[in-house]
Amino acid sequence: MGLAGFGTAADGVLGMHCGLPPSPTRYTHPVPTTDWPARARDLAAAFAARAERHDREGSFPFENFADLREAGFYGLTVPRRFGGAEASLGTYLAVLEQIARADGSTALAFMMHLKTFGQERESPSYPPAWFERMCVGAVQHGQLVNTVATEEGLGSPAGGGLPETIARPAGAGWRLSGRKTFTTLAPLLHHFVVLARVPTPDGQPSEVGNFMVLRTDPGLRIDETWDSLSMRSTGSHDVVFEDISLPPDRLLNRRALGQADARGGAGMAWFALGLCATTIGVASAARDYAVAFARERTPNSNRTIKEYPGVRTRIARIDLLIHRSRALMDDACRAWEAPPGSAPQPIDRVAMAKVDTLNNCIEAVDLAMRVVGGVSLQKARPIERYYRDVRAALHNPLLEDRALEQLARSALDEPYEPPKAAE
Ligand SMILES: Cc1cc2nc3c(=O)[nH]c(=O)nc-3n(C[C@H](O)[C@H](O)[C@H](O)COP(=O)(O)OP(=O)(O)OC[C@H]3O[C@@H](n4cnc5c(N)ncnc54)[C@H](O)[C@@H]3O)c2cc1C
């Protein structure tokens, strides 16, 4: 299985975009030489060695994040004007896949930070002064950021419910109280972008806002609750806000409940495709493990198991499923990066990639388990971790039912142009 071939000249991944051969004439400006996916692959060798212990303990891989910071990855998607690398969507995906091949948890957790800058570059939703602080914080001070939205009672915020976390006006500022679940990166986060309800007068529609909470704010507490089946090292703990006092400028944005948030499609593209890349990375690791196993495993029968037709068919199917997933992700990435209006329905292509990649990759890892056989269940082997980790992104946006509804809406409810008769 080849490496993911994403990236543009601006990222220094010459000619790898969507698998095309190098084409130097496409580029009219000096090309930085950083090959981010290759650097990620080199760095991630150490992550693979640490993954089993962190998974078993459910501990956070601080060493991996120190390595990523040291190698300049914290600024990968940060705009150049703030000292970042301003990597394209494609390069971001290729980097995530490389990290996920070694450790799915590190990739998923790091994605939460990286996607923030990609989304904001395309669809600004935060006040410029805060965005600059987040960018400079990432590049110069190693500060990580994530959105903190989910709650036990709320479920997925994408469902449009009203959070219980509340920001009450207090003087010129706010007082924030509540508890959030699934706060990925909690052990290291500096910038917490917190979704909260904002009280409105009786009879007025409910409103929600995003508030900036800093790790150093008195009243912020992390409850180490994360103990899950998969992605055990993401540190996705509960965060509690105990009547935190916030100055007025901490309100980043505000909207009526049910109104789309300002990140719009960019939010979905960077998030959902990042999940695809992470999932493909995990499935590829399982595939490589199964192939190596099938080539070497020779039970007492004197035949290497790769000679059995069932094993051969399963390996071929795994490659087909992973290749199809990468092709769909690549297609959605190209559609998203194309000039506006030139690719039909790019957000639908993102939805298709998310749904199909996840299902394909889950099936691919299941097949890899069957190739390896009974020992695939042993905790000592990484493949059982891949089997658990590959499922996690099912429960992150864009959720399958909503993605399918989006596709159905495009086909059934939007303005319709009848197909032209074939000539
Ligand atoms: C590894 C991991 C990391 C995460 N990191 C973060 C993070 O950093 N920050 C954060 O805020 N959140 C995070 N989350 C939370 C995630 O985004 C979801 O909010 C969470 O998984 C709950 O989603 P849910 O759909 O299962 O919940 P629920 O909304 O309770 O849904 C339960 C079920 O009902 C279905 N359902 C609910 N409403 C509808 C509807 N309107 N239409 C159709 N079906 C519906 C859902 O599809 C699902 O099957 C993380 C989750 C995971 C697994």
CSV table of C-alpha atoms and ligand atoms in Angstrom, one decimal:
chain,number,residue,atom,x,y,z
A,1,MET,CA,0.0,0.0,0.0
A,2,GLY,CA,1.6,3.3,-1.0
A,3,LEU,CA,1.7,6.3,1.1
A,4,ALA,CA,-1.1,8.8,0.9
A,5,GLY,CA,-0.3,11.1,-2.0
A,6,PHE,CA,-1.6,14.4,-1.0
A,7,GLY,CA,-0.2,17.9,-0.8
A,8,THR,CA,0.5,20.9,-2.9
A,9,ALA,CA,3.7,22.6,-3.9
A,10,ALA,CA,3.1,25.2,-1.3
A,11,ASP,CA,3.5,22.4,1.3
A,12,GLY,CA,6.7,21.1,-0.3
A,13,VAL,CA,5.0,17.8,-1.2
A,14,LEU,CA,6.0,18.1,-4.8
A,15,GLY,CA,3.8,16.5,-7.4
A,16,MET,CA,2.3,14.0,-4.8
A,17,HIS,CA,-1.1,15.7,-5.0
A,18,CYS,CA,-3.8,13.1,-5.4
A,19,GLY,CA,-1.2,10.6,-6.8
A,20,LEU,CA,-0.2,12.7,-9.8
A,21,PRO,CA,3.5,12.5,-10.9
A,22,PRO,CA,5.7,15.5,-10.3
A,23,SER,CA,5.0,18.4,-12.5
A,24,PRO,CA,7.4,21.3,-11.7
A,25,THR,CA,5.9,23.6,-14.3
A,26,ARG,CA,2.7,23.8,-12.2
A,27,TYR,CA,4.4,26.0,-9.7
A,28,THR,CA,5.3,29.6,-10.1
A,29,HIS,CA,6.6,30.5,-6.7
A,30,PRO,CA,9.6,29.2,-4.6
A,31,VAL,CA,8.8,25.9,-3.0
A,32,PRO,CA,9.6,25.3,0.6
A,33,THR,CA,11.4,21.9,1.0
A,34,THR,CA,9.5,20.5,4.0
A,35,ASP,CA,7.9,17.2,3.2
A,36,TRP,CA,5.6,17.1,6.1
A,37,PRO,CA,4.1,13.6,5.6
A,38,ALA,CA,7.6,12.1,5.4
A,39,ARG,CA,8.6,13.9,8.5
A,40,ALA,CA,5.5,12.7,10.3
A,41,ARG,CA,6.2,9.1,9.2
A,42,ASP,CA,9.8,9.4,10.6
A,43,LEU,CA,8.6,10.9,13.9
A,44,ALA,CA,5.8,8.4,14.3
A,45,ALA,CA,8.1,5.4,14.5
A,46,ALA,CA,8.6,6.3,18.2
A,47,PHE,CA,4.8,6.7,18.6
A,48,ALA,CA,4.3,3.1,17.5
A,49,ALA,CA,6.7,1.9,20.1
A,50,ARG,CA,4.8,3.8,22.9
A,51,ALA,CA,1.3,3.1,21.7
A,52,GLU,CA,0.7,-0.3,23.4
A,53,ARG,CA,1.6,1.0,26.9
A,54,HIS,CA,-0.5,4.2,26.6
A,55,ASP,CA,-3.4,2.2,25.3
A,56,ARG,CA,-3.2,-0.4,28.1
A,57,GLU,CA,-2.8,2.4,30.8
A,58,GLY,CA,-5.2,4.8,29.1
A,59,SER,CA,-2.5,7.4,29.7
A,60,PHE,CA,-1.9,10.5,27.6
A,61,PRO,CA,1.2,10.3,25.2
A,62,PHE,CA,2.9,13.5,26.4
A,63,GLU,CA,6.2,12.4,24.8
A,64,ASN,CA,4.5,12.2,21.3
A,65,PHE,CA,3.2,15.7,21.7
A,66,ALA,CA,6.6,17.0,22.8
A,67,ASP,CA,8.1,15.4,19.7
A,68,LEU,CA,5.4,17.0,17.5
A,69,ARG,CA,6.0,20.3,19.0
A,70,GLU,CA,9.8,20.1,18.7
A,71,ALA,CA,9.5,19.2,15.0
A,72,GLY,CA,7.3,22.2,14.3
A,73,PHE,CA,4.0,20.3,13.7
A,74,TYR,CA,2.0,22.5,16.1
A,75,GLY,CA,2.0,25.2,13.5
A,76,LEU,CA,1.3,22.9,10.5
A,77,THR,CA,-2.0,24.5,9.6
A,78,VAL,CA,-1.4,27.9,11.1
A,79,PRO,CA,-1.3,30.7,8.5
A,80,ARG,CA,2.1,31.8,7.4
A,81,ARG,CA,1.5,35.3,8.5
A,82,PHE,CA,1.6,34.0,12.1
A,83,GLY,CA,4.7,31.8,11.6
A,84,GLY,CA,2.9,28.6,10.6
A,85,ALA,CA,3.3,26.3,7.6
A,86,GLU,CA,-0.2,27.0,6.3
A,87,ALA,CA,-0.4,23.4,5.0
A,88,SER,CA,-3.2,22.5,2.6
A,89,LEU,CA,-6.1,20.3,3.5
A,90,GLY,CA,-4.3,17.5,1.5
A,91,THR,CA,-1.1,17.7,3.4
A,92,TYR,CA,-2.9,17.8,6.7
A,93,LEU,CA,-4.7,14.6,5.7
A,94,ALA,CA,-1.4,12.9,4.7
A,95,VAL,CA,0.2,13.9,8.0
A,96,LEU,CA,-2.7,12.5,10.0
A,97,GLU,CA,-2.6,9.2,8.1
A,98,GLN,CA,1.1,8.8,8.9
A,99,ILE,CA,0.6,9.5,12.6
A,100,ALA,CA,-2.5,7.2,12.7
A,101,ARG,CA,-0.5,4.3,11.2
A,102,ALA,CA,1.6,4.4,14.4
A,103,ASP,CA,-0.9,5.5,17.0
A,104,GLY,CA,-4.6,6.3,16.2
A,105,SER,CA,-5.0,8.1,19.5
A,106,THR,CA,-2.2,10.6,18.9
A,107,ALA,CA,-3.6,11.3,15.4
A,108,LEU,CA,-7.2,11.8,16.5
A,109,ALA,CA,-6.1,14.1,19.4
A,110,PHE,CA,-3.7,16.1,17.3
A,111,MET,CA,-6.3,16.5,14.6
A,112,MET,CA,-8.6,18.4,17.0
A,113,HIS,CA,-5.9,21.1,17.3
A,114,LEU,CA,-4.8,21.2,13.6
A,115,LYS,CA,-8.3,21.4,12.1
A,116,THR,CA,-9.1,24.6,14.1
A,117,PHE,CA,-6.6,26.6,12.0
A,118,GLY,CA,-7.6,25.1,8.7
A,119,GLN,CA,-11.3,25.9,9.3
A,120,GLU,CA,-10.6,29.4,10.5
A,121,ARG,CA,-8.4,30.1,7.5
A,122,GLU,CA,-11.3,29.4,5.2
A,123,SER,CA,-14.3,30.6,7.3
A,124,PRO,CA,-13.3,32.9,10.1
A,125,SER,CA,-15.6,32.6,13.1
A,126,TYR,CA,-13.4,34.0,15.9
A,127,PRO,CA,-12.4,37.6,16.5
A,128,PRO,CA,-9.1,38.2,14.6
A,129,ALA,CA,-7.3,39.1,17.9
A,130,TRP,CA,-8.2,35.7,19.4
A,131,PHE,CA,-7.3,33.8,16.3
A,132,GLU,CA,-3.9,35.6,16.3
A,133,ARG,CA,-3.4,34.6,19.9
A,134,MET,CA,-4.2,31.0,19.2
A,135,CYS,CA,-1.9,30.9,16.2
A,136,VAL,CA,1.0,32.6,17.9
A,137,GLY,CA,0.4,30.5,21.0
A,138,ALA,CA,0.6,27.3,18.9
A,139,VAL,CA,3.7,28.3,17.0
A,140,GLN,CA,5.7,30.1,19.7
A,141,HIS,CA,4.5,28.7,22.9
A,142,GLY,CA,3.3,25.1,22.1
A,143,GLN,CA,-0.3,25.9,23.1
A,144,LEU,CA,-3.0,23.5,21.9
A,145,VAL,CA,-6.6,24.3,21.1
A,146,ASN,CA,-9.9,22.3,20.8
A,147,THR,CA,-13.6,22.8,20.8
A,148,VAL,CA,-15.4,21.7,24.0
A,149,ALA,CA,-19.0,21.2,23.1
A,150,THR,CA,-20.4,17.7,24.0
A,151,GLU,CA,-22.2,17.1,27.3
A,152,GLU,CA,-23.7,14.0,28.9
A,153,GLY,CA,-27.2,15.2,28.5
A,154,LEU,CA,-26.8,17.1,25.2
A,155,GLY,CA,-25.2,14.2,23.3
A,156,SER,CA,-23.7,15.4,20.0
A,157,PRO,CA,-24.0,19.2,19.6
A,158,ALA,CA,-24.7,18.5,16.0
A,159,GLY,CA,-28.1,17.4,17.0
A,160,GLY,CA,-28.9,21.0,17.7
A,161,GLY,CA,-29.8,20.7,21.5
A,162,LEU,CA,-29.3,23.4,24.1
A,163,PRO,CA,-26.2,22.9,26.3
A,164,GLU,CA,-26.6,23.0,30.0
A,165,THR,CA,-23.3,24.8,30.4
A,166,ILE,CA,-24.4,28.4,30.8
A,167,ALA,CA,-22.7,31.8,30.5
A,168,ARG,CA,-24.5,34.4,32.6
A,169,PRO,CA,-23.8,38.1,32.1
A,170,ALA,CA,-21.9,39.5,35.1
A,171,GLY,CA,-20.9,43.1,35.0
A,172,ALA,CA,-19.4,43.7,31.6
A,173,GLY,CA,-18.3,40.0,31.3
A,174,TRP,CA,-19.6,36.6,32.0
A,175,ARG,CA,-19.7,33.8,34.6
A,176,LEU,CA,-19.4,30.3,33.1
A,177,SER,CA,-20.7,27.1,34.8
A,178,GLY,CA,-21.1,23.6,33.5
A,179,ARG,CA,-19.5,20.2,32.7
A,180,LYS,CA,-18.3,18.9,29.3
A,181,THR,CA,-17.6,15.4,28.3
A,182,PHE,CA,-15.3,14.0,25.5
A,183,THR,CA,-12.8,16.9,25.8
A,184,THR,CA,-10.0,15.4,23.7
A,185,LEU,CA,-6.5,16.7,24.5
A,186,ALA,CA,-7.7,17.8,27.9
A,187,PRO,CA,-4.3,17.0,29.6
A,188,LEU,CA,-2.5,19.5,27.4
A,189,LEU,CA,-5.1,22.0,26.1
A,190,HIS,CA,-4.4,25.7,26.6
A,191,HIS,CA,-7.3,27.2,24.6
A,192,PHE,CA,-10.7,25.6,25.4
A,193,VAL,CA,-13.4,26.9,23.0
A,194,VAL,CA,-16.5,26.2,25.0
A,195,LEU,CA,-20.1,26.0,23.7
A,196,ALA,CA,-22.5,27.4,26.3
A,197,ARG,CA,-26.1,28.7,26.4
A,198,VAL,CA,-26.6,32.4,26.8
A,199,PRO,CA,-29.7,33.5,28.6
A,200,THR,CA,-32.2,35.4,26.6
A,201,PRO,CA,-35.3,37.3,27.8
A,202,ASP,CA,-38.5,35.2,28.2
A,203,GLY,CA,-40.2,34.6,24.9
A,204,GLN,CA,-37.0,35.2,22.9
A,205,PRO,CA,-35.3,32.4,21.0
A,206,SER,CA,-32.6,30.5,22.8
A,207,GLU,CA,-29.0,31.4,22.0
A,208,VAL,CA,-25.6,29.7,22.3
A,209,GLY,CA,-22.1,31.2,22.2
A,210,ASN,CA,-18.5,30.0,22.0
A,211,PHE,CA,-16.4,31.2,24.9
A,212,MET,CA,-12.6,31.2,25.2
A,213,VAL,CA,-11.5,29.6,28.5
A,214,LEU,CA,-7.8,29.4,29.3
A,215,ARG,CA,-6.1,26.6,31.2
A,216,THR,CA,-4.9,29.1,33.7
A,217,ASP,CA,-8.4,30.5,34.5
A,218,PRO,CA,-9.3,29.9,38.1
A,219,GLY,CA,-12.3,27.5,38.4
A,220,LEU,CA,-11.4,25.2,35.5
A,221,ARG,CA,-11.0,21.6,36.5
A,222,ILE,CA,-10.3,18.4,34.6
A,223,ASP,CA,-11.9,15.2,35.8
A,224,GLU,CA,-10.0,12.3,34.5
A,225,THR,CA,-13.0,10.2,33.4
A,226,TRP,CA,-11.8,9.0,30.0
A,227,ASP,CA,-11.8,5.1,30.1
A,228,SER,CA,-13.1,3.9,26.7
A,229,LEU,CA,-13.0,1.0,24.4
A,230,SER,CA,-11.1,2.8,21.7
A,231,MET,CA,-8.8,5.8,21.3
A,232,ARG,CA,-7.9,5.3,24.9
A,233,SER,CA,-4.9,7.7,24.9
A,234,THR,CA,-6.7,10.8,23.6
A,235,GLY,CA,-7.2,12.2,27.1
A,236,SER,CA,-10.9,12.9,26.2
A,237,HIS,CA,-11.8,13.7,29.8
A,238,ASP,CA,-14.6,15.7,31.4
A,239,VAL,CA,-13.9,19.4,32.0
A,240,VAL,CA,-15.7,21.3,34.7
A,241,PHE,CA,-16.2,25.1,34.8
A,242,GLU,CA,-17.0,26.2,38.4
A,243,ASP,CA,-18.5,29.7,38.0
A,244,ILE,CA,-15.5,30.9,36.1
A,245,SER,CA,-15.3,34.7,35.7
A,246,LEU,CA,-14.6,35.7,32.1
A,247,PRO,CA,-13.9,39.2,30.7
A,248,PRO,CA,-16.2,40.5,27.9
A,249,ASP,CA,-13.8,39.6,25.1
A,250,ARG,CA,-14.0,35.9,25.9
A,251,LEU,CA,-17.3,35.7,23.9
A,252,LEU,CA,-16.0,34.6,20.5
A,253,ASN,CA,-19.3,34.3,18.7
A,254,ARG,CA,-23.0,33.9,19.3
A,255,ARG,CA,-26.0,32.7,17.4
A,256,ALA,CA,-29.6,31.6,17.8
A,257,LEU,CA,-30.0,27.9,18.6
A,258,GLY,CA,-30.4,25.9,15.4
A,259,GLN,CA,-28.7,28.5,13.3
A,260,ALA,CA,-25.6,27.1,11.4
A,261,ASP,CA,-22.3,28.1,13.0
A,262,ALA,CA,-20.0,30.4,11.2
A,263,ARG,CA,-17.5,27.7,10.3
A,264,GLY,CA,-20.0,26.2,7.9
A,265,GLY,CA,-18.8,23.7,5.4
A,266,ALA,CA,-15.1,24.4,6.2
A,267,GLY,CA,-15.7,23.1,9.7
A,268,MET,CA,-17.1,19.9,8.3
A,269,ALA,CA,-14.5,19.4,5.6
A,270,TRP,CA,-11.5,19.7,7.9
A,271,PHE,CA,-13.1,17.7,10.6
A,272,ALA,CA,-14.7,14.8,8.7
A,273,LEU,CA,-11.9,14.3,6.3
A,274,GLY,CA,-9.4,14.4,9.2
A,275,LEU,CA,-11.4,11.6,10.7
A,276,CYS,CA,-11.2,9.7,7.3
A,277,ALA,CA,-7.4,10.1,7.2
A,278,THR,CA,-7.0,8.9,10.8
A,279,THR,CA,-9.3,5.9,10.2
A,280,ILE,CA,-7.4,5.0,6.9
A,281,GLY,CA,-4.1,5.2,8.9
A,282,VAL,CA,-5.4,2.7,11.5
A,283,ALA,CA,-6.8,0.4,8.9
A,284,SER,CA,-3.5,0.5,6.9
A,285,ALA,CA,-1.6,-0.5,10.0
A,286,ALA,CA,-3.9,-3.5,10.4
A,287,ARG,CA,-3.5,-4.3,6.7
A,288,ASP,CA,0.3,-4.2,7.0
A,289,TYR,CA,0.2,-6.4,10.1
A,290,ALA,CA,-2.0,-9.0,8.4
A,291,VAL,CA,0.1,-9.1,5.2
A,292,ALA,CA,3.4,-9.6,7.2
A,293,PHE,CA,1.7,-12.3,9.3
A,294,ALA,CA,0.3,-14.1,6.2
A,295,ARG,CA,3.7,-14.1,4.6
A,296,GLU,CA,5.4,-15.6,7.6
A,297,ARG,CA,3.0,-17.7,9.5
A,298,THR,CA,3.6,-21.4,8.8
A,299,PRO,CA,1.7,-23.7,11.1
A,300,ASN,CA,3.0,-27.3,11.4
A,301,SER,CA,1.3,-28.1,8.1
A,302,ASN,CA,4.4,-26.8,6.2
A,303,ARG,CA,2.3,-24.4,4.2
A,304,THR,CA,2.5,-20.6,4.7
A,305,ILE,CA,-1.0,-19.4,5.3
A,306,LYS,CA,-0.7,-17.0,2.4
A,307,GLU,CA,-1.2,-20.0,0.1
A,308,TYR,CA,-4.8,-20.6,1.4
A,309,PRO,CA,-7.4,-19.1,-1.0
A,310,GLY,CA,-9.4,-17.7,1.8
A,311,VAL,CA,-6.4,-15.7,3.1
A,312,ARG,CA,-5.5,-14.5,-0.3
A,313,THR,CA,-9.1,-13.3,-1.0
A,314,ARG,CA,-9.3,-11.4,2.3
A,315,ILE,CA,-6.0,-9.6,1.7
A,316,ALA,CA,-7.1,-8.6,-1.7
A,317,ARG,CA,-10.4,-7.3,-0.3
A,318,ILE,CA,-8.6,-5.4,2.4
A,319,ASP,CA,-6.5,-3.6,-0.2
A,320,LEU,CA,-9.6,-2.9,-2.3
A,321,LEU,CA,-11.5,-1.4,0.7
A,322,ILE,CA,-8.6,0.8,1.8
A,323,HIS,CA,-7.8,2.0,-1.7
A,324,ARG,CA,-11.5,2.8,-2.2
A,325,SER,CA,-11.5,4.8,1.0
A,326,ARG,CA,-8.4,6.8,0.1
A,327,ALA,CA,-9.8,7.5,-3.4
A,328,LEU,CA,-13.0,8.9,-1.9
A,329,MET,CA,-11.1,11.0,0.6
A,330,ASP,CA,-8.8,12.2,-2.2
A,331,ASP,CA,-11.9,13.0,-4.3
A,332,ALA,CA,-13.5,15.0,-1.6
A,333,CYS,CA,-10.3,16.8,-0.8
A,334,ARG,CA,-9.9,17.8,-4.5
A,335,ALA,CA,-13.5,18.9,-4.7
A,336,TRP,CA,-13.1,21.0,-1.5
A,337,GLU,CA,-9.9,22.6,-2.7
A,338,ALA,CA,-11.2,23.4,-6.2
A,339,PRO,CA,-12.2,27.0,-7.1
A,340,PRO,CA,-15.7,27.7,-5.8
A,341,GLY,CA,-18.4,26.5,-8.2
A,342,SER,CA,-16.0,24.3,-10.2
A,343,ALA,CA,-16.8,21.0,-8.4
A,344,PRO,CA,-20.4,20.0,-7.9
A,345,GLN,CA,-21.5,19.7,-4.2
A,346,PRO,CA,-18.1,19.4,-2.5
A,347,ILE,CA,-19.8,19.1,0.9
A,348,ASP,CA,-21.7,16.1,-0.3
A,349,ARG,CA,-18.5,14.5,-1.5
A,350,VAL,CA,-17.2,15.0,2.1
A,351,ALA,CA,-20.3,13.3,3.5
A,352,MET,CA,-19.8,10.4,1.0
A,353,ALA,CA,-16.1,10.0,2.0
A,354,LYS,CA,-16.9,10.0,5.7
A,355,VAL,CA,-19.6,7.4,5.6
A,356,ASP,CA,-17.9,5.0,3.2
A,357,THR,CA,-14.4,5.4,4.6
A,358,LEU,CA,-15.5,4.4,8.0
A,359,ASN,CA,-17.5,1.4,7.0
A,360,ASN,CA,-14.8,0.3,4.6
A,361,CYS,CA,-12.0,0.6,7.1
A,362,ILE,CA,-14.0,-1.2,9.8
A,363,GLU,CA,-14.6,-4.1,7.4
A,364,ALA,CA,-10.9,-4.1,6.4
A,365,VAL,CA,-9.7,-4.4,10.0
A,366,ASP,CA,-12.3,-7.1,10.6
A,367,LEU,CA,-10.9,-9.0,7.6
A,368,ALA,CA,-7.3,-8.5,8.9
A,369,MET,CA,-8.3,-10.0,12.2
A,370,ARG,CA,-9.7,-13.1,10.4
A,371,VAL,CA,-6.4,-13.4,8.4
A,372,VAL,CA,-4.4,-13.4,11.6
A,373,GLY,CA,-6.8,-15.8,13.3
A,374,GLY,CA,-7.1,-16.6,17.0
A,375,VAL,CA,-3.9,-14.8,18.1
A,376,SER,CA,-5.4,-11.5,16.7
A,377,LEU,CA,-7.3,-11.3,20.0
A,378,GLN,CA,-4.2,-11.2,22.1
A,379,LYS,CA,-3.5,-8.0,23.9
A,380,ALA,CA,0.2,-8.4,23.1
A,381,ARG,CA,-0.5,-7.8,19.4
A,382,PRO,CA,-1.3,-4.3,18.0
A,383,ILE,CA,-4.0,-5.6,15.7
A,384,GLU,CA,-6.6,-5.9,18.5
A,385,ARG,CA,-6.0,-2.2,19.3
A,386,TYR,CA,-6.5,-1.3,15.6
A,387,TYR,CA,-9.8,-3.3,15.8
A,388,ARG,CA,-11.0,-1.1,18.6
A,389,ASP,CA,-9.6,2.2,17.3
A,390,VAL,CA,-10.9,2.0,13.8
A,391,ARG,CA,-14.5,2.3,15.2
A,392,ALA,CA,-14.1,5.6,17.1
A,393,ALA,CA,-14.8,8.1,14.3
A,394,LEU,CA,-18.2,6.5,13.8
A,395,HIS,CA,-19.2,8.6,16.8
A,396,ASN,CA,-17.8,11.9,15.6
A,397,PRO,CA,-19.4,14.3,13.1
A,398,LEU,CA,-20.5,13.8,10.4
A,399,LEU,CA,-22.6,11.0,11.9
A,400,GLU,CA,-23.8,8.5,9.3
A,401,ASP,CA,-27.5,9.1,9.6
A,402,ARG,CA,-27.0,12.9,9.2
A,403,ALA,CA,-24.6,12.4,6.3
A,404,LEU,CA,-27.2,10.2,4.5
A,405,GLU,CA,-29.9,12.7,5.2
A,406,GLN,CA,-27.7,15.4,3.7
A,407,LEU,CA,-27.2,13.4,0.5
A,408,ALA,CA,-30.9,12.5,0.3
A,409,ARG,CA,-31.8,16.2,0.7
A,410,SER,CA,-29.5,17.2,-2.2
A,411,ALA,CA,-31.0,14.6,-4.4
A,412,LEU,CA,-34.6,15.0,-3.5
A,413,ASP,CA,-35.3,18.4,-2.1
A,414,GLU,CA,-33.0,20.9,-3.9
A,415,PRO,CA,-33.8,22.5,-7.2
A,416,TYR,CA,-33.9,19.9,-9.9
A,417,GLU,CA,-32.6,19.8,-13.4
A,418,PRO,CA,-34.0,16.8,-15.3
A,419,PRO,CA,-31.4,14.7,-17.0
A,420,LYS,CA,-30.9,15.5,-20.7
A,421,ALA,CA,-31.8,12.8,-23.2
A,422,ALA,CA,-28.8,10.9,-24.5
A,423,GLU,CA,-28.1,11.9,-28.1
B,1,LIG,C1,-12.9,9.6,20.5
B,1,LIG,C2,-13.9,10.8,20.6
B,1,LIG,C3,-13.4,12.0,20.7
B,1,LIG,C4,-14.3,13.1,20.9
B,1,LIG,N1,-13.8,14.4,21.1
B,1,LIG,C5,-14.6,15.4,21.3
B,1,LIG,C6,-14.1,16.7,21.5
B,1,LIG,O1,-12.9,17.0,21.5
B,1,LIG,N2,-15.0,17.7,21.7
B,1,LIG,C7,-16.3,17.5,21.7
B,1,LIG,O2,-17.1,18.5,22.0
B,1,LIG,N3,-16.8,16.3,21.5
B,1,LIG,C8,-16.0,15.3,21.3
B,1,LIG,N4,-16.5,14.0,21.0
B,1,LIG,C9,-18.0,13.8,21.1
B,1,LIG,C10,-18.6,13.5,19.7
B,1,LIG,O3,-18.5,14.6,18.9
B,1,LIG,C11,-20.1,13.3,20.0
B,1,LIG,O4,-20.7,14.5,20.5
B,1,LIG,C12,-20.4,12.2,21.0
B,1,LIG,O5,-19.7,11.0,20.5
B,1,LIG,C13,-21.9,11.9,21.1
B,1,LIG,O6,-22.5,11.7,19.9
B,1,LIG,P1,-23.7,10.8,19.7
B,1,LIG,O7,-24.2,11.1,18.3
B,1,LIG,O8,-23.4,9.4,20.0
B,1,LIG,O9,-24.7,11.3,20.8
B,1,LIG,P2,-26.3,11.4,20.8
B,1,LIG,O10,-26.6,12.8,20.3
B,1,LIG,O11,-26.7,11.1,22.2
B,1,LIG,O12,-26.8,10.4,19.8
B,1,LIG,C14,-27.1,9.0,20.1
B,1,LIG,C15,-27.5,8.3,18.9
B,1,LIG,O13,-28.7,8.9,18.4
B,1,LIG,C16,-28.6,9.3,17.0
B,1,LIG,N5,-29.1,10.7,16.9
B,1,LIG,C17,-29.1,11.7,17.8
B,1,LIG,N6,-29.7,12.8,17.3
B,1,LIG,C18,-30.1,12.5,16.0
B,1,LIG,C19,-30.7,13.2,14.9
B,1,LIG,N7,-31.1,14.5,15.1
B,1,LIG,N8,-30.9,12.6,13.8
B,1,LIG,C20,-30.5,11.3,13.6
B,1,LIG,N9,-29.9,10.6,14.5
B,1,LIG,C21,-29.7,11.1,15.7
B,1,LIG,C22,-27.0,9.4,16.8
B,1,LIG,O14,-26.6,9.2,15.5
B,1,LIG,C23,-26.6,8.3,17.7
B,1,LIG,O15,-26.7,7.1,17.0
B,1,LIG,C24,-15.7,12.9,20.9
B,1,LIG,C25,-16.1,11.6,20.7
B,1,LIG,C26,-15.3,10.5,20.5
B,1,LIG,C27,-15.8,9.1,20.3
